[in-house]
Amino acid sequence: MLGLNGTPFQPATLQLTGIPGLQTGQAWVALIFCILYLISVVGNLSILTLVVQEPALHQPMYYFLFMLSLNDLGVSFSTLPTVLATFCFNYRHVAFDACLVQMFFIHTFSFMESGILLAMSFDCFVAICDPLRYAAVLTNSRILAMGLGILAKSFATLFPFPFLVKRLPFCKGNVLHHSYCLHPDLMKVACGDIQVNNIYGLFVVVFTYGIDSTFILLSYTLILRAVLAIASWEQRLKALNTCMSHICAVLAFYVPIIAVSMIHRFWKSAPAVVHVMMSNVYLFVPPTLNPIIYSVKTKEIRRGILKVFFKSQC
């Protein structure tokens, strides 16, 4: 794509893509995405409402759950406009600047989720390893500081991305491989020197996912050591059950990330539909599963939902 002077330029719009090979089943794909969005939005809004309204849930664990649900809503609403436009209305164009904004928010909320899961693992660690000091360690002011720190870290590390992309010319077309904008996808159609983008992107991934996952693993190593020191088998199970919801949320978040990385690293010749589907799993599964996980595994959340349900029936 060349400008009037024969040099590459940034296109006014970029073209989004659905799922390769499923052009004839777009209606079913649209239905599936709508169901996922509905579960995510209703489930996370329900948890936010319960945590605010129920005094019994005004505890550190549920404050972190509030952050997680709020962040999951951010992930869902970041992808929703272009995904619904692509699959429901067959409108596949997005303005270049709007694409950069969407890219920034998708990546920011994704990295924030990693930080929130790390904070929740710290909550589990203190609850099991040092329960007598739990209230003294996790005060409201510290929880607020942790939340603001996660937000500041994610915003600061992702803020350069739109500007790094904006400086690049685009000479390999304007067709993206997803129904939303991601930094690696934009790099595939950009030309010029993208080394800075790739190096900074790798730094951000290691600085965020790498460090967060390492400390999450460390916290559970210490938790497991403390649990194994408990003499009663029943008390061991009770202690582990305290963290079971968080373990499921961590797996729902990190397993798709690891799968996407492994496919990109060891299966470069994989069909395009595999890459697209794994990216969809990475973005859509955690916001959909997290409210289900915490509703099923957390007794207080179940009680709150049943309480609201039976009130509505009266």
mmCIF file of C-alpha atoms in Angstrom:
data_model
loop_
_atom_site.group_PDB
_atom_site.id
_atom_site.type_symbol
_atom_site.label_atom_id
_atom_site.label_comp_id
_atom_site.label_asym_id
_atom_site.label_seq_id
_atom_site.Cartn_x
_atom_site.Cartn_y
_atom_site.Cartn_z
ATOM 1 C CA MET A 1 0.000 0.000 0.000
ATOM 2 C CA LEU A 2 1.668 3.201 -1.187
ATOM 3 C CA GLY A 3 0.996 6.861 -0.644
ATOM 4 C CA LEU A 4 1.056 9.564 -3.313
ATOM 5 C CA ASN A 5 4.821 9.818 -3.112
ATOM 6 C CA GLY A 6 5.306 6.079 -3.486
ATOM 7 C CA THR A 7 6.151 5.387 0.170
ATOM 8 C CA PRO A 8 4.285 2.998 2.486
ATOM 9 C CA PHE A 9 1.664 4.607 4.718
ATOM 10 C CA GLN A 10 -0.818 3.761 7.442
ATOM 11 C CA PRO A 11 -4.205 2.665 6.091
ATOM 12 C CA ALA A 12 -7.298 4.605 7.120
ATOM 13 C CA THR A 13 -8.986 1.335 8.059
ATOM 14 C CA LEU A 14 -7.952 -2.221 8.793
ATOM 15 C CA GLN A 15 -9.967 -5.259 7.780
ATOM 16 C CA LEU A 16 -10.870 -7.793 10.441
ATOM 17 C CA THR A 17 -11.272 -11.503 9.801
ATOM 18 C CA GLY A 18 -13.689 -14.060 11.166
ATOM 19 C CA ILE A 19 -12.714 -17.688 11.675
ATOM 20 C CA PRO A 20 -11.020 -19.206 8.599
ATOM 21 C CA GLY A 21 -12.970 -22.056 7.028
ATOM 22 C CA LEU A 22 -16.190 -21.266 8.881
ATOM 23 C CA GLN A 23 -17.650 -18.726 6.504
ATOM 24 C CA THR A 24 -20.799 -20.836 6.051
ATOM 25 C CA GLY A 25 -21.351 -21.152 9.795
ATOM 26 C CA GLN A 26 -20.994 -17.510 10.804
ATOM 27 C CA ALA A 27 -24.492 -17.468 12.345
ATOM 28 C CA TRP A 28 -23.576 -20.276 14.752
ATOM 29 C CA VAL A 29 -20.259 -18.634 15.596
ATOM 30 C CA ALA A 30 -22.081 -15.365 16.286
ATOM 31 C CA LEU A 31 -24.513 -17.205 18.565
ATOM 32 C CA ILE A 32 -21.654 -18.810 20.512
ATOM 33 C CA PHE A 33 -19.898 -15.475 20.993
ATOM 34 C CA CYS A 34 -23.143 -13.829 22.116
ATOM 35 C CA ILE A 35 -23.678 -16.587 24.702
ATOM 36 C CA LEU A 36 -20.098 -16.198 25.967
ATOM 37 C CA TYR A 37 -20.523 -12.430 26.260
ATOM 38 C CA LEU A 38 -23.850 -12.862 28.043
ATOM 39 C CA ILE A 39 -22.372 -15.275 30.591
ATOM 40 C CA SER A 40 -19.349 -13.053 31.135
ATOM 41 C CA VAL A 41 -21.256 -9.791 31.533
ATOM 42 C CA VAL A 42 -24.129 -11.161 33.648
ATOM 43 C CA GLY A 43 -21.836 -13.345 35.783
ATOM 44 C CA ASN A 44 -19.257 -10.672 36.528
ATOM 45 C CA LEU A 45 -21.862 -7.970 37.121
ATOM 46 C CA SER A 46 -23.612 -10.323 39.561
ATOM 47 C CA ILE A 47 -20.388 -10.825 41.527
ATOM 48 C CA LEU A 48 -19.694 -7.077 41.571
ATOM 49 C CA THR A 49 -23.211 -6.417 42.871
ATOM 50 C CA LEU A 50 -22.978 -9.115 45.538
ATOM 51 C CA VAL A 51 -19.623 -7.900 46.860
ATOM 52 C CA VAL A 52 -20.936 -4.337 47.128
ATOM 53 C CA GLN A 53 -24.294 -5.188 48.704
ATOM 54 C CA GLU A 54 -23.484 -8.120 51.015
ATOM 55 C CA PRO A 55 -21.698 -7.092 54.261
ATOM 56 C CA ALA A 56 -20.508 -10.695 54.730
ATOM 57 C CA LEU A 57 -18.428 -10.320 51.550
ATOM 58 C CA HIS A 58 -16.587 -7.207 52.714
ATOM 59 C CA GLN A 59 -13.370 -9.158 53.192
ATOM 60 C CA PRO A 60 -9.980 -9.088 51.424
ATOM 61 C CA MET A 61 -10.643 -12.238 49.379
ATOM 62 C CA TYR A 62 -13.814 -10.776 47.903
ATOM 63 C CA TYR A 63 -12.251 -7.382 47.297
ATOM 64 C CA PHE A 64 -9.711 -9.143 45.063
ATOM 65 C CA LEU A 65 -12.563 -11.062 43.439
ATOM 66 C CA PHE A 66 -14.250 -7.692 42.821
ATOM 67 C CA MET A 67 -11.092 -6.516 41.019
ATOM 68 C CA LEU A 68 -10.988 -9.712 38.964
ATOM 69 C CA SER A 69 -14.631 -9.403 37.889
ATOM 70 C CA LEU A 70 -14.206 -5.725 37.035
ATOM 71 C CA ASN A 71 -11.145 -6.565 34.958
ATOM 72 C CA ASP A 72 -12.944 -9.437 33.192
ATOM 73 C CA LEU A 73 -15.683 -7.004 32.202
ATOM 74 C CA GLY A 74 -12.960 -4.778 30.785
ATOM 75 C CA VAL A 75 -11.609 -7.666 28.689
ATOM 76 C CA SER A 76 -15.089 -8.518 27.392
ATOM 77 C CA PHE A 77 -16.062 -4.939 26.535
ATOM 78 C CA SER A 78 -12.700 -4.362 24.825
ATOM 79 C CA THR A 79 -13.336 -7.085 22.255
ATOM 80 C CA LEU A 80 -17.133 -6.847 22.053
ATOM 81 C CA PRO A 81 -17.593 -4.020 19.480
ATOM 82 C CA THR A 82 -15.475 -5.511 16.698
ATOM 83 C CA VAL A 83 -16.369 -9.166 17.395
ATOM 84 C CA LEU A 84 -20.104 -8.483 17.222
ATOM 85 C CA ALA A 85 -19.647 -6.228 14.185
ATOM 86 C CA THR A 86 -17.677 -8.980 12.417
ATOM 87 C CA PHE A 87 -19.879 -11.969 13.186
ATOM 88 C CA CYS A 88 -23.338 -10.447 13.680
ATOM 89 C CA PHE A 89 -23.346 -7.611 11.140
ATOM 90 C CA ASN A 90 -20.597 -8.753 8.773
ATOM 91 C CA TYR A 91 -18.930 -5.350 9.150
ATOM 92 C CA ARG A 92 -15.211 -6.064 9.062
ATOM 93 C CA HIS A 93 -13.552 -2.636 8.966
ATOM 94 C CA VAL A 94 -12.083 -0.728 11.892
ATOM 95 C CA ALA A 95 -10.382 2.668 11.820
ATOM 96 C CA PHE A 96 -6.615 2.469 12.281
ATOM 97 C CA ASP A 97 -6.557 4.677 15.392
ATOM 98 C CA ALA A 98 -9.547 2.833 16.872
ATOM 99 C CA CYS A 99 -7.655 -0.411 16.307
ATOM 100 C CA LEU A 100 -4.691 0.934 18.284
ATOM 101 C CA VAL A 101 -6.996 1.946 21.140
ATOM 102 C CA GLN A 102 -8.607 -1.496 21.209
ATOM 103 C CA MET A 103 -5.197 -3.161 21.107
ATOM 104 C CA PHE A 104 -4.050 -1.089 24.100
ATOM 105 C CA PHE A 105 -7.094 -1.948 26.222
ATOM 106 C CA ILE A 106 -7.117 -5.664 25.348
ATOM 107 C CA HIS A 107 -3.471 -6.084 26.303
ATOM 108 C CA THR A 108 -3.750 -3.831 29.362
ATOM 109 C CA PHE A 109 -6.684 -5.759 30.838
ATOM 110 C CA SER A 110 -4.989 -9.079 30.032
ATOM 111 C CA PHE A 111 -1.825 -8.057 31.867
ATOM 112 C CA MET A 112 -3.872 -6.645 34.736
ATOM 113 C CA GLU A 113 -5.564 -10.028 35.152
ATOM 114 C CA SER A 114 -2.174 -11.628 35.686
ATOM 115 C CA GLY A 115 -1.376 -9.086 38.405
ATOM 116 C CA ILE A 116 -4.735 -9.592 40.117
ATOM 117 C CA LEU A 117 -4.239 -13.362 40.143
ATOM 118 C CA LEU A 118 -0.841 -12.782 41.769
ATOM 119 C CA ALA A 119 -2.456 -10.581 44.430
ATOM 120 C CA MET A 120 -5.070 -13.290 45.049
ATOM 121 C CA SER A 121 -2.322 -15.882 45.471
ATOM 122 C CA PHE A 122 -0.769 -13.630 48.119
ATOM 123 C CA ASP A 123 -4.168 -13.518 49.828
ATOM 124 C CA CYS A 124 -4.258 -17.340 49.871
ATOM 125 C CA PHE A 125 -0.682 -17.478 51.153
ATOM 126 C CA VAL A 126 -1.386 -15.188 54.108
ATOM 127 C CA ALA A 127 -4.702 -16.919 54.897
ATOM 128 C CA ILE A 128 -3.033 -20.341 55.162
ATOM 129 C CA CYS A 129 0.542 -19.623 56.226
ATOM 130 C CA ASP A 130 -0.070 -16.721 58.643
ATOM 131 C CA PRO A 131 -3.798 -16.700 59.498
ATOM 132 C CA LEU A 132 -3.398 -14.862 62.810
ATOM 133 C CA ARG A 133 -1.992 -11.791 61.027
ATOM 134 C CA TYR A 134 -4.371 -11.988 58.051
ATOM 135 C CA ALA A 135 -6.464 -8.950 59.020
ATOM 136 C CA ALA A 136 -3.382 -6.949 59.996
ATOM 137 C CA VAL A 137 -1.543 -7.685 56.730
ATOM 138 C CA LEU A 138 -4.419 -7.295 54.268
ATOM 139 C CA THR A 139 -5.923 -4.013 55.376
ATOM 140 C CA ASN A 140 -8.263 -2.058 53.116
ATOM 141 C CA SER A 141 -5.586 0.545 52.424
ATOM 142 C CA ARG A 142 -3.076 -2.105 51.361
ATOM 143 C CA ILE A 143 -5.603 -3.845 49.134
ATOM 144 C CA LEU A 144 -6.395 -0.508 47.489
ATOM 145 C CA ALA A 145 -2.669 0.182 47.047
ATOM 146 C CA MET A 146 -2.170 -3.244 45.464
ATOM 147 C CA GLY A 147 -5.045 -2.637 43.052
ATOM 148 C CA LEU A 148 -3.747 0.781 42.052
ATOM 149 C CA GLY A 149 -0.232 -0.643 41.713
ATOM 150 C CA ILE A 150 -1.472 -3.352 39.319
ATOM 151 C CA LEU A 151 -3.326 -0.737 37.286
ATOM 152 C CA ALA A 152 -0.318 1.617 37.165
ATOM 153 C CA LYS A 153 2.103 -1.158 36.216
ATOM 154 C CA SER A 154 -0.091 -2.444 33.378
ATOM 155 C CA PHE A 155 -0.875 1.026 32.065
ATOM 156 C CA ALA A 156 2.753 2.152 32.156
ATOM 157 C CA THR A 157 4.150 -0.949 30.448
ATOM 158 C CA LEU A 158 1.488 -0.999 27.706
ATOM 159 C CA PHE A 159 1.319 2.762 27.090
ATOM 160 C CA PRO A 160 4.210 2.796 24.538
ATOM 161 C CA PHE A 161 2.606 0.101 22.347
ATOM 162 C CA PRO A 162 0.234 2.329 20.315
ATOM 163 C CA PHE A 163 3.046 4.806 19.635
ATOM 164 C CA LEU A 164 5.456 2.041 18.630
ATOM 165 C CA VAL A 165 2.876 0.773 16.130
ATOM 166 C CA LYS A 166 1.908 4.271 14.972
ATOM 167 C CA ARG A 167 5.450 5.012 13.804
ATOM 168 C CA LEU A 168 5.482 2.023 11.424
ATOM 169 C CA PRO A 169 4.448 2.033 7.768
ATOM 170 C CA PHE A 170 2.066 -0.679 6.589
ATOM 171 C CA CYS A 171 2.944 -2.183 3.240
ATOM 172 C CA LYS A 172 1.747 -5.794 3.585
ATOM 173 C CA GLY A 173 -1.949 -5.075 3.218
ATOM 174 C CA ASN A 174 -4.531 -4.148 5.813
ATOM 175 C CA VAL A 175 -6.097 -7.551 6.572
ATOM 176 C CA LEU A 176 -5.750 -8.758 10.167
ATOM 177 C CA HIS A 177 -6.151 -12.382 11.245
ATOM 178 C CA HIS A 178 -8.650 -11.853 14.064
ATOM 179 C CA SER A 179 -11.921 -10.078 14.755
ATOM 180 C CA TYR A 180 -10.086 -7.710 17.122
ATOM 181 C CA CYS A 181 -6.740 -5.922 17.193
ATOM 182 C CA LEU A 182 -3.661 -7.469 18.809
ATOM 183 C CA HIS A 183 -0.077 -6.233 18.713
ATOM 184 C CA PRO A 184 1.432 -9.428 17.178
ATOM 185 C CA ASP A 185 -1.244 -9.390 14.480
ATOM 186 C CA LEU A 186 -0.490 -5.790 13.555
ATOM 187 C CA MET A 187 3.212 -6.627 13.303
ATOM 188 C CA LYS A 188 2.408 -9.168 10.569
ATOM 189 C CA VAL A 189 1.134 -6.448 8.215
ATOM 190 C CA ALA A 190 3.623 -3.746 9.213
ATOM 191 C CA CYS A 191 6.856 -3.229 7.349
ATOM 192 C CA GLY A 192 10.059 -1.418 8.197
ATOM 193 C CA ASP A 193 12.088 -2.146 11.325
ATOM 194 C CA ILE A 194 9.833 -3.899 13.835
ATOM 195 C CA GLN A 195 12.708 -5.091 16.010
ATOM 196 C CA VAL A 196 11.969 -2.499 18.691
ATOM 197 C CA ASN A 197 8.341 -3.651 18.842
ATOM 198 C CA ASN A 198 9.345 -7.298 19.107
ATOM 199 C CA ILE A 199 11.993 -6.698 21.772
ATOM 200 C CA TYR A 200 9.728 -4.479 23.860
ATOM 201 C CA GLY A 201 6.847 -6.925 23.434
ATOM 202 C CA LEU A 202 9.026 -9.770 24.712
ATOM 203 C CA PHE A 203 10.187 -7.604 27.632
ATOM 204 C CA VAL A 204 6.590 -6.821 28.624
ATOM 205 C CA VAL A 205 5.555 -10.488 28.439
ATOM 206 C CA VAL A 206 8.500 -11.632 30.581
ATOM 207 C CA PHE A 207 8.157 -8.673 32.975
ATOM 208 C CA THR A 208 4.453 -9.399 33.487
ATOM 209 C CA TYR A 209 3.484 -13.000 32.799
ATOM 210 C CA GLY A 210 6.927 -14.389 33.603
ATOM 211 C CA ILE A 211 7.358 -12.656 36.958
ATOM 212 C CA ASP A 212 3.709 -13.013 38.012
ATOM 213 C CA SER A 213 3.538 -16.726 37.207
ATOM 214 C CA THR A 214 6.842 -17.336 39.010
ATOM 215 C CA PHE A 215 5.597 -15.702 42.203
ATOM 216 C CA ILE A 216 2.238 -17.480 41.946
ATOM 217 C CA LEU A 217 4.087 -20.785 41.696
ATOM 218 C CA LEU A 218 6.318 -19.806 44.622
ATOM 219 C CA SER A 219 3.319 -18.869 46.770
ATOM 220 C CA TYR A 220 1.667 -22.231 46.128
ATOM 221 C CA THR A 221 4.907 -24.040 46.896
ATOM 222 C CA LEU A 222 4.938 -22.362 50.307
ATOM 223 C CA ILE A 223 1.205 -23.002 50.740
ATOM 224 C CA LEU A 224 1.651 -26.698 49.930
ATOM 225 C CA ARG A 225 4.521 -26.953 52.404
ATOM 226 C CA ALA A 226 2.368 -25.366 55.117
ATOM 227 C CA VAL A 227 -0.589 -27.638 54.299
ATOM 228 C CA LEU A 228 1.543 -30.793 54.423
ATOM 229 C CA ALA A 229 2.688 -29.750 57.906
ATOM 230 C CA ILE A 230 -0.914 -30.005 59.141
ATOM 231 C CA ALA A 231 -1.445 -33.310 60.957
ATOM 232 C CA SER A 232 -5.159 -33.737 60.231
ATOM 233 C CA TRP A 233 -6.048 -34.889 56.690
ATOM 234 C CA GLU A 234 -9.434 -33.195 57.031
ATOM 235 C CA GLN A 235 -7.794 -29.887 57.926
ATOM 236 C CA ARG A 236 -5.437 -30.249 54.957
ATOM 237 C CA LEU A 237 -8.370 -30.608 52.565
ATOM 238 C CA LYS A 238 -10.141 -27.670 54.188
ATOM 239 C CA ALA A 239 -7.062 -25.472 53.792
ATOM 240 C CA LEU A 240 -6.571 -26.460 50.136
ATOM 241 C CA ASN A 241 -10.258 -25.937 49.401
ATOM 242 C CA THR A 242 -9.802 -22.303 50.419
ATOM 243 C CA CYS A 243 -7.594 -21.789 47.355
ATOM 244 C CA MET A 244 -9.353 -24.131 44.922
ATOM 245 C CA SER A 245 -11.298 -21.360 43.152
ATOM 246 C CA HIS A 246 -8.126 -19.356 42.670
ATOM 247 C CA ILE A 247 -6.229 -22.388 41.360
ATOM 248 C CA CYS A 248 -8.971 -22.957 38.759
ATOM 249 C CA ALA A 249 -8.871 -19.263 37.756
ATOM 250 C CA VAL A 250 -5.074 -19.401 37.378
ATOM 251 C CA LEU A 251 -5.333 -22.504 35.187
ATOM 252 C CA ALA A 252 -8.106 -20.942 33.079
ATOM 253 C CA PHE A 253 -5.875 -17.921 32.459
ATOM 254 C CA TYR A 254 -2.394 -19.401 32.043
ATOM 255 C CA VAL A 255 -3.129 -22.680 30.229
ATOM 256 C CA PRO A 256 -4.438 -20.893 27.077
ATOM 257 C CA ILE A 257 -1.459 -18.495 27.189
ATOM 258 C CA ILE A 258 0.982 -21.403 27.388
ATOM 259 C CA ALA A 259 -0.894 -23.224 24.613
ATOM 260 C CA VAL A 260 -0.756 -20.160 22.325
ATOM 261 C CA SER A 261 2.975 -19.736 23.021
ATOM 262 C CA MET A 262 3.698 -23.420 22.363
ATOM 263 C CA ILE A 263 1.788 -23.358 19.066
ATOM 264 C CA HIS A 264 3.615 -20.232 17.894
ATOM 265 C CA ARG A 265 6.956 -21.721 18.946
ATOM 266 C CA PHE A 266 6.706 -25.372 17.892
ATOM 267 C CA TRP A 267 3.843 -25.528 15.376
ATOM 268 C CA LYS A 268 4.403 -22.592 13.066
ATOM 269 C CA SER A 269 2.814 -24.516 10.169
ATOM 270 C CA ALA A 270 -0.465 -24.957 12.041
ATOM 271 C CA PRO A 271 -3.593 -23.994 10.066
ATOM 272 C CA ALA A 272 -4.715 -20.392 10.543
ATOM 273 C CA VAL A 273 -7.909 -21.584 12.214
ATOM 274 C CA VAL A 274 -5.830 -23.140 15.050
ATOM 275 C CA HIS A 275 -4.073 -19.845 15.823
ATOM 276 C CA VAL A 276 -7.351 -17.917 15.674
ATOM 277 C CA MET A 277 -9.238 -20.367 17.877
ATOM 278 C CA MET A 278 -6.488 -20.440 20.513
ATOM 279 C CA SER A 279 -6.402 -16.645 20.632
ATOM 280 C CA ASN A 280 -10.175 -16.662 21.092
ATOM 281 C CA VAL A 281 -9.853 -19.172 23.935
ATOM 282 C CA TYR A 282 -7.178 -16.976 25.552
ATOM 283 C CA LEU A 283 -9.447 -13.901 25.506
ATOM 284 C CA PHE A 284 -12.917 -15.380 25.999
ATOM 285 C CA VAL A 285 -12.499 -18.340 28.354
ATOM 286 C CA PRO A 286 -11.241 -16.613 31.564
ATOM 287 C CA PRO A 287 -13.932 -13.861 31.684
ATOM 288 C CA THR A 288 -16.597 -16.516 31.066
ATOM 289 C CA LEU A 289 -15.282 -19.195 33.422
ATOM 290 C CA ASN A 290 -14.244 -17.047 36.390
ATOM 291 C CA PRO A 291 -17.764 -16.106 37.581
ATOM 292 C CA ILE A 292 -18.865 -19.730 37.111
ATOM 293 C CA ILE A 293 -15.853 -21.038 39.047
ATOM 294 C CA TYR A 294 -16.369 -18.687 41.983
ATOM 295 C CA SER A 295 -20.133 -19.211 42.008
ATOM 296 C CA VAL A 296 -19.721 -23.001 42.148
ATOM 297 C CA LYS A 297 -16.693 -23.250 44.445
ATOM 298 C CA THR A 298 -17.287 -20.349 46.874
ATOM 299 C CA LYS A 299 -20.009 -20.969 49.433
ATOM 300 C CA GLU A 300 -20.526 -17.299 50.293
ATOM 301 C CA ILE A 301 -21.022 -16.350 46.630
ATOM 302 C CA ARG A 302 -23.543 -19.194 46.194
ATOM 303 C CA ARG A 303 -25.434 -18.040 49.269
ATOM 304 C CA GLY A 304 -25.531 -14.477 47.990
ATOM 305 C CA ILE A 305 -26.831 -15.569 44.570
ATOM 306 C CA LEU A 306 -29.510 -17.784 46.156
ATOM 307 C CA LYS A 307 -30.481 -14.959 48.503
ATOM 308 C CA VAL A 308 -30.957 -12.535 45.592
ATOM 309 C CA PHE A 309 -32.797 -15.195 43.577
ATOM 310 C CA PHE A 310 -35.283 -16.038 46.319
ATOM 311 C CA LYS A 311 -35.842 -12.336 47.035
ATOM 312 C CA SER A 312 -36.808 -11.839 43.395
ATOM 313 C CA GLN A 313 -39.270 -14.744 43.685
ATOM 314 C CA CYS A 314 -41.047 -13.217 46.665
#
